[in-house]
Amino acid sequence: MKAFIEPIGRLINRLTKLPGVGAKTAQRYAYKIIDMSDAEAEELAEAILRVKKEVKYCKICGNFCEDEICDVCKNRKSDIICVVKEPKDVVAIEKSDKFNGRYHVLHGTINPMEGIGPNDIRIKELLERLSKESVSEVILATNPDVEGEATAMYIAKLIKPLGIKVTRLAHGIAVGTDLEYADLGSLSRAIIDRREI
Amino acid sequence: MKAFIEPIGRLINRLTKLPGVGAKTAQRYAYKIIDMSDAEAEELAEAILRVKKEVKYCKICGNFCEDEICDVCKNRKSDIICVVKEPKDVVAIEKSDKFNGRYHVLHGTINPMEGIGPNDIRIKELLERLSKESVSEVILATNPDVEGEATAMYIAKLIKPLGIKVTRLAHGIAVGTDLEYADLGSLSRAIIDRREI
C-alpha cells in the first residue's frame, strides 16, 4: 500500500520545490491545505498564478512592478542610484527606511564559474541611464561575497571616469552582535574600516 | 512606498495560512515562486486545487481516498480494526509497516471544552461496522492526550460488552531516547506498563 493517494503525493512533491521544505514539512502543509475551506485553497492557488502573471520588471530600473515602470521610478526624484543584485534587495533596503533614492537592479552578479559575464547582467542598462539621467552618486549595494565584490569593483572602474561619486555599503559587525560572537570576516572588516568619532 | 507590490503582498499573505509559516518564510517562498518557470508555478497551483477536488473520504473507514472506498478497505482481509483520530494517522501507521489490518477514522476526538461529543465523531459508524463485519480485535490508537484517552475509554466501554478484544497502543519511552532525556509522562507510563522479559 503506498503511503499517500495520488493527489496528496503530487501536492507534497510540488511543495518540496519551495526553499527549505522537505518531505515532512510538505506533508504538514498538504494536510493543512486539505483541511482548508475550498475558498481558502482557491485563493492560495490563484495568488500563485497571479504573481506569475502580474509581476513584471520595471523597464528603467529592473525592480518588481505591475506596469511598465515601478513606483520608485515613477514617483521619486533623486540623483542617487543604489545598485543591487536582485529585486528582493530593493525590498530589504526600502524596509530600512534610510534610503530615499532610486535603484538599479542587475539581476545577477558576475560569476565566471557559472559562465555569467558582465554582458549577462544589466550593466549596459546602468551605463545608459548614467549617460541620460543626472546622477551624482552610485551606491554599489551588491552582497559582500566574492561575486558581489567583483561585480562592484568592475562597475566602479567603469563609472569613476564619468566623474560620478561611487560608494559601497558599510560592512562590519552587525548591530546587536557582541564582539566575541562576531564572525572573523565582519570583525576584520570593522577594524579596517574603523572611523573617527 | 509600500514594501511589496500588490500581487506579491497577496501571495505572502496567503502563504502565511500554512502551519508555522510567518511573514519572513512566506516572503522566501513567494520569491521562489516568482523565480519558478510558469509551468512549475502552474503545477503547484493545480496540485492545490486538485487535492481539494480529488481527496475524498472512504465510505467505510473514513480514510483519505480517491473513489468511494479506500485501497485498504478494498484490498485487505483482516479481523483487526485500528481506530485513529485523523486520516493522517493512517498514513503514519502504514509507514511503520507493522500493521496489516483495517482502519476506522473517527475524524476527531471527544472534547467537551469545544463542544465535540460522541455523536460528532464517527463512533456510531464504528459500532455499525462491528455489528456487520467479523472483527476479533479493536486497537484504539487515538493520541495519548486527554481527549484521546477519554475517547479511547468511551469506545472501550461500548465495545467490550460485544466480546471483542480491545487494545491500546503501547506508550513509554520513545525508542532512541536516553532515560535522562525522557519526559516525565512517558517515563511514568513506561514504569507502570513495564513488561516481563
PDB file of N, CA and C in Angstrom, chain A residues 1 3-8 10-11 14-15 17-21 27-29 31-34 36-38 40-45 47-52 54-55 57 64-66 71-72 76 88 91 94-95, chain B residues 1-8 10-11 14-15 17-21 27-29 31-34 36-38 40-45 47-52 54-55 57 64-66 71-72 76 88 91 94-95:
ATOM      1  N   MET A   1       0.871  -1.183   0.000  1.00  0.00           N
ATOM      2  CA  MET A   1       0.000   0.000   0.000  1.00  0.00           C
ATOM      3  C   MET A   1       0.911   1.237   0.000  1.00  0.00           C
ATOM      4  N   ALA A   3       1.970   5.068   0.716  1.00  0.00           N
ATOM      5  CA  ALA A   3       1.606   5.874   1.875  1.00  0.00           C
ATOM      6  C   ALA A   3       0.563   6.940   1.540  1.00  0.00           C
ATOM      7  N   PHE A   4       0.681   7.563   0.348  1.00  0.00           N
ATOM      8  CA  PHE A   4      -0.234   8.647   0.012  1.00  0.00           C
ATOM      9  C   PHE A   4      -1.015   8.332  -1.249  1.00  0.00           C
ATOM     10  N   ILE A   5      -2.291   8.715  -1.281  1.00  0.00           N
ATOM     11  CA  ILE A   5      -3.025   8.593  -2.529  1.00  0.00           C
ATOM     12  C   ILE A   5      -2.486   9.667  -3.472  1.00  0.00           C
ATOM     13  N   GLU A   6      -2.765   9.463  -4.767  1.00  0.00           N
ATOM     14  CA  GLU A   6      -2.088  10.252  -5.804  1.00  0.00           C
ATOM     15  C   GLU A   6      -2.175  11.778  -5.614  1.00  0.00           C
ATOM     16  N   PRO A   7      -3.363  12.365  -5.421  1.00  0.00           N
ATOM     17  CA  PRO A   7      -3.398  13.835  -5.333  1.00  0.00           C
ATOM     18  C   PRO A   7      -2.590  14.381  -4.143  1.00  0.00           C
ATOM     19  N   ILE A   8      -2.540  13.645  -3.051  1.00  0.00           N
ATOM     20  CA  ILE A   8      -1.772  14.116  -1.895  1.00  0.00           C
ATOM     21  C   ILE A   8      -0.280  13.975  -2.172  1.00  0.00           C
ATOM     22  N   ARG A  10       1.166  14.018  -5.019  1.00  0.00           N
ATOM     23  CA  ARG A  10       1.560  15.016  -6.015  1.00  0.00           C
ATOM     24  C   ARG A  10       1.763  16.385  -5.366  1.00  0.00           C
ATOM     25  N   LEU A  11       0.817  16.760  -4.489  1.00  0.00           N
ATOM     26  CA  LEU A  11       0.929  18.067  -3.828  1.00  0.00           C
ATOM     27  C   LEU A  11       2.183  18.130  -2.968  1.00  0.00           C
ATOM     28  N   ARG A  14       5.156  18.694  -5.133  1.00  0.00           N
ATOM     29  CA  ARG A  14       5.254  20.071  -5.639  1.00  0.00           C
ATOM     30  C   ARG A  14       5.699  21.023  -4.538  1.00  0.00           C
ATOM     31  N   LEU A  15       5.227  20.793  -3.320  1.00  0.00           N
ATOM     32  CA  LEU A  15       5.559  21.712  -2.221  1.00  0.00           C
ATOM     33  C   LEU A  15       7.037  21.634  -1.842  1.00  0.00           C
ATOM     34  N   LYS A  17       9.361  21.818  -3.734  1.00  0.00           N
ATOM     35  CA  LYS A  17      10.116  22.748  -4.584  1.00  0.00           C
ATOM     36  C   LYS A  17      10.355  24.080  -3.873  1.00  0.00           C
ATOM     37  N   LEU A  18       9.626  24.345  -2.810  1.00  0.00           N
ATOM     38  CA  LEU A  18       9.822  25.597  -2.064  1.00  0.00           C
ATOM     39  C   LEU A  18      11.120  25.500  -1.263  1.00  0.00           C
ATOM     40  N   PRO A  19      11.790  26.611  -1.044  1.00  0.00           N
ATOM     41  CA  PRO A  19      13.115  26.558  -0.410  1.00  0.00           C
ATOM     42  C   PRO A  19      13.046  26.083   1.044  1.00  0.00           C
ATOM     43  N   GLY A  20      13.873  25.105   1.377  1.00  0.00           N
ATOM     44  CA  GLY A  20      13.942  24.618   2.759  1.00  0.00           C
ATOM     45  C   GLY A  20      12.801  23.708   3.151  1.00  0.00           C
ATOM     46  N   VAL A  21      11.964  23.316   2.194  1.00  0.00           N
ATOM     47  CA  VAL A  21      10.817  22.464   2.514  1.00  0.00           C
ATOM     48  C   VAL A  21      11.142  21.013   2.137  1.00  0.00           C
ATOM     49  N   GLN A  27       4.405  17.588   3.850  1.00  0.00           N
ATOM     50  CA  GLN A  27       3.275  16.775   4.304  1.00  0.00           C
ATOM     51  C   GLN A  27       2.366  17.604   5.241  1.00  0.00           C
ATOM     52  N   ARG A  28       3.006  18.328   6.162  1.00  0.00           N
ATOM     53  CA  ARG A  28       2.225  19.183   7.081  1.00  0.00           C
ATOM     54  C   ARG A  28       1.427  20.218   6.301  1.00  0.00           C
ATOM     55  N   TYR A  29       2.091  20.856   5.319  1.00  0.00           N
ATOM     56  CA  TYR A  29       1.401  21.871   4.512  1.00  0.00           C
ATOM     57  C   TYR A  29       0.242  21.230   3.749  1.00  0.00           C
ATOM     58  N   TYR A  31      -1.562  18.555   4.465  1.00  0.00           N
ATOM     59  CA  TYR A  31      -2.695  18.260   5.350  1.00  0.00           C
ATOM     60  C   TYR A  31      -3.475  19.529   5.646  1.00  0.00           C
ATOM     61  N   LYS A  32      -2.734  20.623   5.861  1.00  0.00           N
ATOM     62  CA  LYS A  32      -3.396  21.895   6.153  1.00  0.00           C
ATOM     63  C   LYS A  32      -4.240  22.336   4.958  1.00  0.00           C
ATOM     64  N   ILE A  33      -3.692  22.157   3.755  1.00  0.00           N
ATOM     65  CA  ILE A  33      -4.433  22.568   2.558  1.00  0.00           C
ATOM     66  C   ILE A  33      -5.689  21.716   2.391  1.00  0.00           C
ATOM     67  N   ILE A  34      -5.593  20.406   2.705  1.00  0.00           N
ATOM     68  CA  ILE A  34      -6.774  19.547   2.635  1.00  0.00           C
ATOM     69  C   ILE A  34      -7.838  20.029   3.627  1.00  0.00           C
ATOM     70  N   MET A  36      -8.237  23.129   4.612  1.00  0.00           N
ATOM     71  CA  MET A  36      -8.722  24.487   4.310  1.00  0.00           C
ATOM     72  C   MET A  36     -10.110  24.429   3.690  1.00  0.00           C
ATOM     73  N   SER A  37     -10.828  25.547   3.754  1.00  0.00           N
ATOM     74  CA  SER A  37     -12.081  25.637   3.001  1.00  0.00           C
ATOM     75  C   SER A  37     -11.721  25.702   1.519  1.00  0.00           C
ATOM     76  N   ASP A  38     -12.694  25.365   0.649  1.00  0.00           N
ATOM     77  CA  ASP A  38     -12.439  25.435  -0.784  1.00  0.00           C
ATOM     78  C   ASP A  38     -11.992  26.837  -1.176  1.00  0.00           C
ATOM     79  N   GLU A  40     -10.465  29.161   0.598  1.00  0.00           N
ATOM     80  CA  GLU A  40      -9.095  29.461   1.037  1.00  0.00           C
ATOM     81  C   GLU A  40      -8.064  28.825   0.109  1.00  0.00           C
ATOM     82  N   ALA A  41      -8.306  27.554  -0.246  1.00  0.00           N
ATOM     83  CA  ALA A  41      -7.368  26.854  -1.123  1.00  0.00           C
ATOM     84  C   ALA A  41      -7.334  27.505  -2.504  1.00  0.00           C
ATOM     85  N   GLU A  42      -8.511  27.922  -2.981  1.00  0.00           N
ATOM     86  CA  GLU A  42      -8.564  28.584  -4.287  1.00  0.00           C
ATOM     87  C   GLU A  42      -7.814  29.907  -4.257  1.00  0.00           C
ATOM     88  N   GLU A  43      -7.957  30.632  -3.164  1.00  0.00           N
ATOM     89  CA  GLU A  43      -7.249  31.912  -3.042  1.00  0.00           C
ATOM     90  C   GLU A  43      -5.742  31.718  -3.088  1.00  0.00           C
ATOM     91  N   LEU A  44      -5.279  30.652  -2.421  1.00  0.00           N
ATOM     92  CA  LEU A  44      -3.836  30.372  -2.423  1.00  0.00           C
ATOM     93  C   LEU A  44      -3.362  30.027  -3.837  1.00  0.00           C
ATOM     94  N   ALA A  45      -4.109  29.134  -4.506  1.00  0.00           N
ATOM     95  CA  ALA A  45      -3.725  28.731  -5.867  1.00  0.00           C
ATOM     96  C   ALA A  45      -3.756  29.929  -6.804  1.00  0.00           C
ATOM     97  N   ALA A  47      -3.426  33.101  -6.010  1.00  0.00           N
ATOM     98  CA  ALA A  47      -2.338  34.042  -5.678  1.00  0.00           C
ATOM     99  C   ALA A  47      -1.038  33.597  -6.343  1.00  0.00           C
ATOM    100  N   ILE A  48      -0.826  32.277  -6.421  1.00  0.00           N
ATOM    101  CA  ILE A  48       0.382  31.752  -7.065  1.00  0.00           C
ATOM    102  C   ILE A  48       0.349  32.050  -8.563  1.00  0.00           C
ATOM    103  N   LEU A  49      -0.809  31.792  -9.193  1.00  0.00           N
ATOM    104  CA  LEU A  49      -0.912  32.040 -10.630  1.00  0.00           C
ATOM    105  C   LEU A  49      -0.806  33.527 -10.944  1.00  0.00           C
ATOM    106  N   ARG A  50      -1.440  34.360 -10.105  1.00  0.00           N
ATOM    107  CA  ARG A  50      -1.448  35.797 -10.383  1.00  0.00           C
ATOM    108  C   ARG A  50      -0.073  36.415 -10.200  1.00  0.00           C
ATOM    109  N   VAL A  51       0.695  35.920  -9.227  1.00  0.00           N
ATOM    110  CA  VAL A  51       2.014  36.506  -9.010  1.00  0.00           C
ATOM    111  C   VAL A  51       2.883  36.258 -10.245  1.00  0.00           C
ATOM    112  N   LYS A  52       2.699  35.088 -10.876  1.00  0.00           N
ATOM    113  CA  LYS A  52       3.477  34.803 -12.084  1.00  0.00           C
ATOM    114  C   LYS A  52       3.022  35.689 -13.243  1.00  0.00           C
ATOM    115  N   GLU A  54       1.293  38.703 -13.018  1.00  0.00           N
ATOM    116  CA  GLU A  54       1.224  40.155 -12.813  1.00  0.00           C
ATOM    117  C   GLU A  54       2.545  40.797 -12.428  1.00  0.00           C
ATOM    118  N   VAL A  55       3.499  40.002 -11.928  1.00  0.00           N
ATOM    119  CA  VAL A  55       4.766  40.612 -11.527  1.00  0.00           C
ATOM    120  C   VAL A  55       5.658  40.769 -12.751  1.00  0.00           C
ATOM    121  N   TYR A  57       8.978  43.375 -14.532  1.00  0.00           N
ATOM    122  CA  TYR A  57      10.163  44.099 -14.088  1.00  0.00           C
ATOM    123  C   TYR A  57      10.176  45.480 -14.732  1.00  0.00           C
ATOM    124  N   PHE A  64      10.769  44.868  -9.265  1.00  0.00           N
ATOM    125  CA  PHE A  64       9.418  44.312  -9.410  1.00  0.00           C
ATOM    126  C   PHE A  64       8.447  45.435  -9.734  1.00  0.00           C
ATOM    127  N   CYS A  65       7.502  45.216 -10.643  1.00  0.00           N
ATOM    128  CA  CYS A  65       6.425  46.188 -10.808  1.00  0.00           C
ATOM    129  C   CYS A  65       5.232  45.541 -11.481  1.00  0.00           C
ATOM    130  N   GLU A  66       4.101  46.243 -11.426  1.00  0.00           N
ATOM    131  CA  GLU A  66       2.891  45.699 -12.035  1.00  0.00           C
ATOM    132  C   GLU A  66       2.694  46.244 -13.446  1.00  0.00           C
ATOM    133  N   ASP A  71       6.919  51.967  -9.029  1.00  0.00           N
ATOM    134  CA  ASP A  71       6.513  53.124  -8.237  1.00  0.00           C
ATOM    135  C   ASP A  71       7.679  54.040  -7.899  1.00  0.00           C
ATOM    136  N   VAL A  72       8.847  53.442  -7.614  1.00  0.00           N
ATOM    137  CA  VAL A  72      10.008  54.266  -7.250  1.00  0.00           C
ATOM    138  C   VAL A  72      10.417  55.146  -8.425  1.00  0.00           C
ATOM    139  N   ARG A  76       9.883  59.075  -7.505  1.00  0.00           N
ATOM    140  CA  ARG A  76      10.994  59.667  -6.763  1.00  0.00           C
ATOM    141  C   ARG A  76      11.927  60.466  -7.638  1.00  0.00           C
ATOM    142  N   LYS A  88      14.584  41.596  -4.749  1.00  0.00           N
ATOM    143  CA  LYS A  88      14.266  41.467  -3.328  1.00  0.00           C
ATOM    144  C   LYS A  88      15.207  42.303  -2.464  1.00  0.00           C
ATOM    145  N   VAL A  91      13.487  45.542  -1.815  1.00  0.00           N
ATOM    146  CA  VAL A  91      12.517  45.437  -0.726  1.00  0.00           C
ATOM    147  C   VAL A  91      13.224  45.586   0.616  1.00  0.00           C
ATOM    148  N   GLU A  94      14.280  49.229   1.118  1.00  0.00           N
ATOM    149  CA  GLU A  94      13.107  50.056   1.354  1.00  0.00           C
ATOM    150  C   GLU A  94      12.613  49.917   2.789  1.00  0.00           C
ATOM    151  N   LYS A  95      12.682  48.676   3.308  1.00  0.00           N
ATOM    152  CA  LYS A  95      12.206  48.431   4.677  1.00  0.00           C
ATOM    153  C   LYS A  95      13.068  49.167   5.699  1.00  0.00           C
TER     154      LYS A  95
ATOM    155  N   MET B   1       6.321  54.509   0.332  1.00  0.00           N
ATOM    156  CA  MET B   1       6.358  53.393  -0.644  1.00  0.00           C
ATOM    157  C   MET B   1       6.062  52.096   0.111  1.00  0.00           C
ATOM    158  N   LYS B   2       5.033  51.341  -0.288  1.00  0.00           N
ATOM    159  CA  LYS B   2       4.819  50.082   0.427  1.00  0.00           C
ATOM    160  C   LYS B   2       5.884  49.055  -0.008  1.00  0.00           C
ATOM    161  N   ALA B   3       6.217  48.134   0.907  1.00  0.00           N
ATOM    162  CA  ALA B   3       7.349  47.239   0.667  1.00  0.00           C
ATOM    163  C   ALA B   3       7.099  46.297  -0.522  1.00  0.00           C
ATOM    164  N   PHE B   4       5.852  45.808  -0.662  1.00  0.00           N
ATOM    165  CA  PHE B   4       5.579  44.842  -1.722  1.00  0.00           C
ATOM    166  C   PHE B   4       4.511  45.350  -2.673  1.00  0.00           C
ATOM    167  N   ILE B   5       4.664  45.068  -3.958  1.00  0.00           N
ATOM    168  CA  ILE B   5       3.569  45.372  -4.874  1.00  0.00           C
ATOM    169  C   ILE B   5       2.460  44.366  -4.604  1.00  0.00           C
ATOM    170  N   GLU B   6       1.260  44.740  -5.057  1.00  0.00           N
ATOM    171  CA  GLU B   6       0.050  44.008  -4.650  1.00  0.00           C
ATOM    172  C   GLU B   6       0.108  42.483  -4.847  1.00  0.00           C
ATOM    173  N   PRO B   7       0.450  41.977  -6.040  1.00  0.00           N
ATOM    174  CA  PRO B   7       0.419  40.508  -6.203  1.00  0.00           C
ATOM    175  C   PRO B   7       1.386  39.780  -5.270  1.00  0.00           C
ATOM    176  N   ILE B   8       2.533  40.385  -4.968  1.00  0.00           N
ATOM    177  CA  ILE B   8       3.480  39.732  -4.067  1.00  0.00           C
ATOM    178  C   ILE B   8       2.954  39.783  -2.640  1.00  0.00           C
ATOM    179  N   ARG B  10      -0.092  39.914  -1.705  1.00  0.00           N
ATOM    180  CA  ARG B  10      -1.232  38.993  -1.583  1.00  0.00           C
ATOM    181  C   ARG B  10      -0.740  37.561  -1.418  1.00  0.00           C
ATOM    182  N   LEU B  11       0.239  37.170  -2.226  1.00  0.00           N
ATOM    183  CA  LEU B  11       0.754  35.804  -2.139  1.00  0.00           C
ATOM    184  C   LEU B  11       1.384  35.547  -0.763  1.00  0.00           C
ATOM    185  N   ARG B  14      -1.310  34.960   1.714  1.00  0.00           N
ATOM    186  CA  ARG B  14      -1.944  33.636   1.589  1.00  0.00           C
ATOM    187  C   ARG B  14      -1.036  32.536   2.113  1.00  0.00           C
ATOM    188  N   LEU B  15       0.266  32.682   1.884  1.00  0.00           N
ATOM    189  CA  LEU B  15       1.213  31.629   2.300  1.00  0.00           C
ATOM    190  C   LEU B  15       1.329  31.549   3.822  1.00  0.00           C
ATOM    191  N   LYS B  17      -0.945  31.361   5.760  1.00  0.00           N
ATOM    192  CA  LYS B  17      -2.002  30.464   6.265  1.00  0.00           C
ATOM    193  C   LYS B  17      -1.464  29.042   6.477  1.00  0.00           C
ATOM    194  N   LEU B  18      -0.299  28.743   5.913  1.00  0.00           N
ATOM    195  CA  LEU B  18       0.280  27.407   6.107  1.00  0.00           C
ATOM    196  C   LEU B  18       0.847  27.315   7.528  1.00  0.00           C
ATOM    197  N   PRO B  19       0.843  26.123   8.110  1.00  0.00           N
ATOM    198  CA  PRO B  19       1.233  25.995   9.521  1.00  0.00           C
ATOM    199  C   PRO B  19       2.708  26.322   9.744  1.00  0.00           C
ATOM    200  N   GLY B  20       2.985  27.189  10.712  1.00  0.00           N
ATOM    201  CA  GLY B  20       4.359  27.526  11.060  1.00  0.00           C
ATOM    202  C   GLY B  20       5.029  28.477  10.087  1.00  0.00           C
ATOM    203  N   VAL B  21       4.272  29.042   9.160  1.00  0.00           N
ATOM    204  CA  VAL B  21       4.864  29.959   8.180  1.00  0.00           C
ATOM    205  C   VAL B  21       4.564  31.397   8.572  1.00  0.00           C
ATOM    206  N   GLN B  27       7.720  35.200   2.600  1.00  0.00           N
ATOM    207  CA  GLN B  27       8.435  36.050   1.658  1.00  0.00           C
ATOM    208  C   GLN B  27       9.438  35.210   0.837  1.00  0.00           C
ATOM    209  N   ARG B  28      10.178  34.343   1.527  1.00  0.00           N
ATOM    210  CA  ARG B  28      11.139  33.464   0.833  1.00  0.00           C
ATOM    211  C   ARG B  28      10.425  32.580  -0.185  1.00  0.00           C
ATOM    212  N   TYR B  29       9.281  32.003   0.246  1.00  0.00           N
ATOM    213  CA  TYR B  29       8.522  31.133  -0.663  1.00  0.00           C
ATOM    214  C   TYR B  29       8.026  31.943  -1.867  1.00  0.00           C
ATOM    215  N   TYR B  31       9.280  34.667  -3.243  1.00  0.00           N
ATOM    216  CA  TYR B  31      10.380  34.957  -4.174  1.00  0.00           C
ATOM    217  C   TYR B  31      10.693  33.734  -5.019  1.00  0.00           C
ATOM    218  N   LYS B  32      10.680  32.567  -4.371  1.00  0.00           N
ATOM    219  CA  LYS B  32      10.964  31.337  -5.099  1.00  0.00           C
ATOM    220  C   LYS B  32       9.899  31.095  -6.170  1.00  0.00           C
ATOM    221  N   ILE B  33       8.645  31.339  -5.814  1.00  0.00           N
ATOM    222  CA  ILE B  33       7.560  31.123  -6.777  1.00  0.00           C
ATOM    223  C   ILE B  33       7.704  32.080  -7.960  1.00  0.00           C
ATOM    224  N   ILE B  34       8.095  33.330  -7.682  1.00  0.00           N
ATOM    225  CA  ILE B  34       8.314  34.300  -8.763  1.00  0.00           C
ATOM    226  C   ILE B  34       9.429  33.807  -9.685  1.00  0.00           C
ATOM    227  N   MET B  36      10.209  30.665 -10.241  1.00  0.00           N
ATOM    228  CA  MET B  36       9.876  29.401 -10.898  1.00  0.00           C
ATOM    229  C   MET B  36       9.510  29.637 -12.358  1.00  0.00           C
ATOM    230  N   SER B  37       9.610  28.592 -13.166  1.00  0.00           N
ATOM    231  CA  SER B  37       9.080  28.691 -14.531  1.00  0.00           C
ATOM    232  C   SER B  37       7.559  28.740 -14.423  1.00  0.00           C
ATOM    233  N   ASP B  38       6.913  29.251 -15.484  1.00  0.00           N
ATOM    234  CA  ASP B  38       5.449  29.301 -15.478  1.00  0.00           C
ATOM    235  C   ASP B  38       4.874  27.910 -15.244  1.00  0.00           C
ATOM    236  N   GLU B  40       6.142  25.292 -13.690  1.00  0.00           N
ATOM    237  CA  GLU B  40       6.298  24.833 -12.303  1.00  0.00           C
ATOM    238  C   GLU B  40       5.256  25.480 -11.388  1.00  0.00           C
ATOM    239  N   ALA B  41       5.059  26.792 -11.547  1.00  0.00           N
ATOM    240  CA  ALA B  41       4.095  27.501 -10.702  1.00  0.00           C
ATOM    241  C   ALA B  41       2.681  26.986 -10.969  1.00  0.00           C
ATOM    242  N   GLU B  42       2.386  26.732 -12.254  1.00  0.00           N
ATOM    243  CA  GLU B  42       1.053  26.213 -12.580  1.00  0.00           C
ATOM    244  C   GLU B  42       0.842  24.830 -11.982  1.00  0.00           C
ATOM    245  N   GLU B  43       1.879  24.012 -12.013  1.00  0.00           N
ATOM    246  CA  GLU B  43       1.764  22.673 -11.426  1.00  0.00           C
ATOM    247  C   GLU B  43       1.475  22.746  -9.931  1.00  0.00           C
ATOM    248  N   LEU B  44       2.133  23.693  -9.262  1.00  0.00           N
ATOM    249  CA  LEU B  44       1.898  23.845  -7.821  1.00  0.00           C
ATOM    250  C   LEU B  44       0.464  24.286  -7.555  1.00  0.00           C
ATOM    251  N   ALA B  45       0.013  25.305  -8.315  1.00  0.00           N
ATOM    252  CA  ALA B  45      -1.353  25.809  -8.122  1.00  0.00           C
ATOM    253  C   ALA B  45      -2.370  24.712  -8.433  1.00  0.00           C
ATOM    254  N   ALA B  47      -1.908  21.453  -8.281  1.00  0.00           N
ATOM    255  CA  ALA B  47      -1.859  20.402  -7.262  1.00  0.00           C
ATOM    256  C   ALA B  47      -2.707  20.799  -6.053  1.00  0.00           C
ATOM    257  N   ILE B  48      -2.706  22.098  -5.728  1.00  0.00           N
ATOM    258  CA  ILE B  48      -3.512  22.585  -4.598  1.00  0.00           C
ATOM    259  C   ILE B  48      -4.997  22.424  -4.913  1.00  0.00           C
ATOM    260  N   LEU B  49      -5.390  22.844  -6.125  1.00  0.00           N
ATOM    261  CA  LEU B  49      -6.806  22.757  -6.494  1.00  0.00           C
ATOM    262  C   LEU B  49      -7.251  21.303  -6.596  1.00  0.00           C
ATOM    263  N   ARG B  50      -6.378  20.443  -7.160  1.00  0.00           N
ATOM    264  CA  ARG B  50      -6.780  19.050  -7.356  1.00  0.00           C
ATOM    265  C   ARG B  50      -6.887  18.295  -6.048  1.00  0.00           C
ATOM    266  N   VAL B  51      -6.027  18.636  -5.077  1.00  0.00           N
ATOM    267  CA  VAL B  51      -6.095  17.920  -3.812  1.00  0.00           C
ATOM    268  C   VAL B  51      -7.446  18.202  -3.135  1.00  0.00           C
ATOM    269  N   LYS B  52      -7.929  19.444  -3.311  1.00  0.00           N
ATOM    270  CA  LYS B  52      -9.229  19.774  -2.716  1.00  0.00           C
ATOM    271  C   LYS B  52     -10.363  19.047  -3.442  1.00  0.00           C
ATOM    272  N   GLU B  54     -10.084  16.186  -5.415  1.00  0.00           N
ATOM    273  CA  GLU B  54      -9.983  14.731  -5.593  1.00  0.00           C
ATOM    274  C   GLU B  54      -9.885  13.934  -4.304  1.00  0.00           C
ATOM    275  N   VAL B  55      -9.496  14.591  -3.206  1.00  0.00           N
ATOM    276  CA  VAL B  55      -9.379  13.829  -1.971  1.00  0.00           C
ATOM    277  C   VAL B  55     -10.753  13.699  -1.324  1.00  0.00           C
ATOM    278  N   TYR B  57     -13.276  10.962   1.338  1.00  0.00           N
ATOM    279  CA  TYR B  57     -13.108  10.084   2.497  1.00  0.00           C
ATOM    280  C   TYR B  57     -13.846   8.775   2.240  1.00  0.00           C
ATOM    281  N   PHE B  64      -8.520   8.822   3.820  1.00  0.00           N
ATOM    282  CA  PHE B  64      -8.397   9.518   2.535  1.00  0.00           C
ATOM    283  C   PHE B  64      -8.615   8.518   1.406  1.00  0.00           C
ATOM    284  N   CYS B  65      -9.344   8.919   0.360  1.00  0.00           N
ATOM    285  CA  CYS B  65      -9.380   8.077  -0.826  1.00  0.00           C
ATOM    286  C   CYS B  65      -9.776   8.873  -2.036  1.00  0.00           C
ATOM    287  N   GLU B  66      -9.593   8.284  -3.216  1.00  0.00           N
ATOM    288  CA  GLU B  66      -9.943   8.992  -4.448  1.00  0.00           C
ATOM    289  C   GLU B  66     -11.328   8.600  -4.934  1.00  0.00           C
ATOM    290  N   ASP B  71      -8.176   2.114  -0.664  1.00  0.00           N
ATOM    291  CA  ASP B  71      -7.411   0.932  -1.061  1.00  0.00           C
ATOM    292  C   ASP B  71      -7.351  -0.114   0.050  1.00  0.00           C
ATOM    293  N   VAL B  72      -7.227   0.330   1.296  1.00  0.00           N
ATOM    294  CA  VAL B  72      -7.133  -0.614   2.414  1.00  0.00           C
ATOM    295  C   VAL B  72      -8.430  -1.418   2.519  1.00  0.00           C
ATOM    296  N   ARG B  76      -7.731  -5.343   1.720  1.00  0.00           N
ATOM    297  CA  ARG B  76      -7.237  -6.104   2.872  1.00  0.00           C
ATOM    298  C   ARG B  76      -8.325  -6.906   3.549  1.00  0.00           C
ATOM    299  N   LYS B  88      -4.530  11.312   8.655  1.00  0.00           N
ATOM    300  CA  LYS B  88      -3.068  11.337   8.597  1.00  0.00           C
ATOM    301  C   LYS B  88      -2.452  10.345   9.565  1.00  0.00           C
ATOM    302  N   VAL B  91      -1.758   7.232   7.640  1.00  0.00           N
ATOM    303  CA  VAL B  91      -0.504   7.329   6.889  1.00  0.00           C
ATOM    304  C   VAL B  91       0.673   6.986   7.791  1.00  0.00           C
ATOM    305  N   GLU B  94       0.695   3.238   8.522  1.00  0.00           N
ATOM    306  CA  GLU B  94       1.079   2.494   7.313  1.00  0.00           C
ATOM    307  C   GLU B  94       2.584   2.556   7.088  1.00  0.00           C
ATOM    308  N   LYS B  95       3.167   3.722   7.372  1.00  0.00           N
ATOM    309  CA  LYS B  95       4.613   3.882   7.166  1.00  0.00           C
ATOM    310  C   LYS B  95       5.418   2.975   8.095  1.00  0.00           C
TER     311      LYS B  95
END
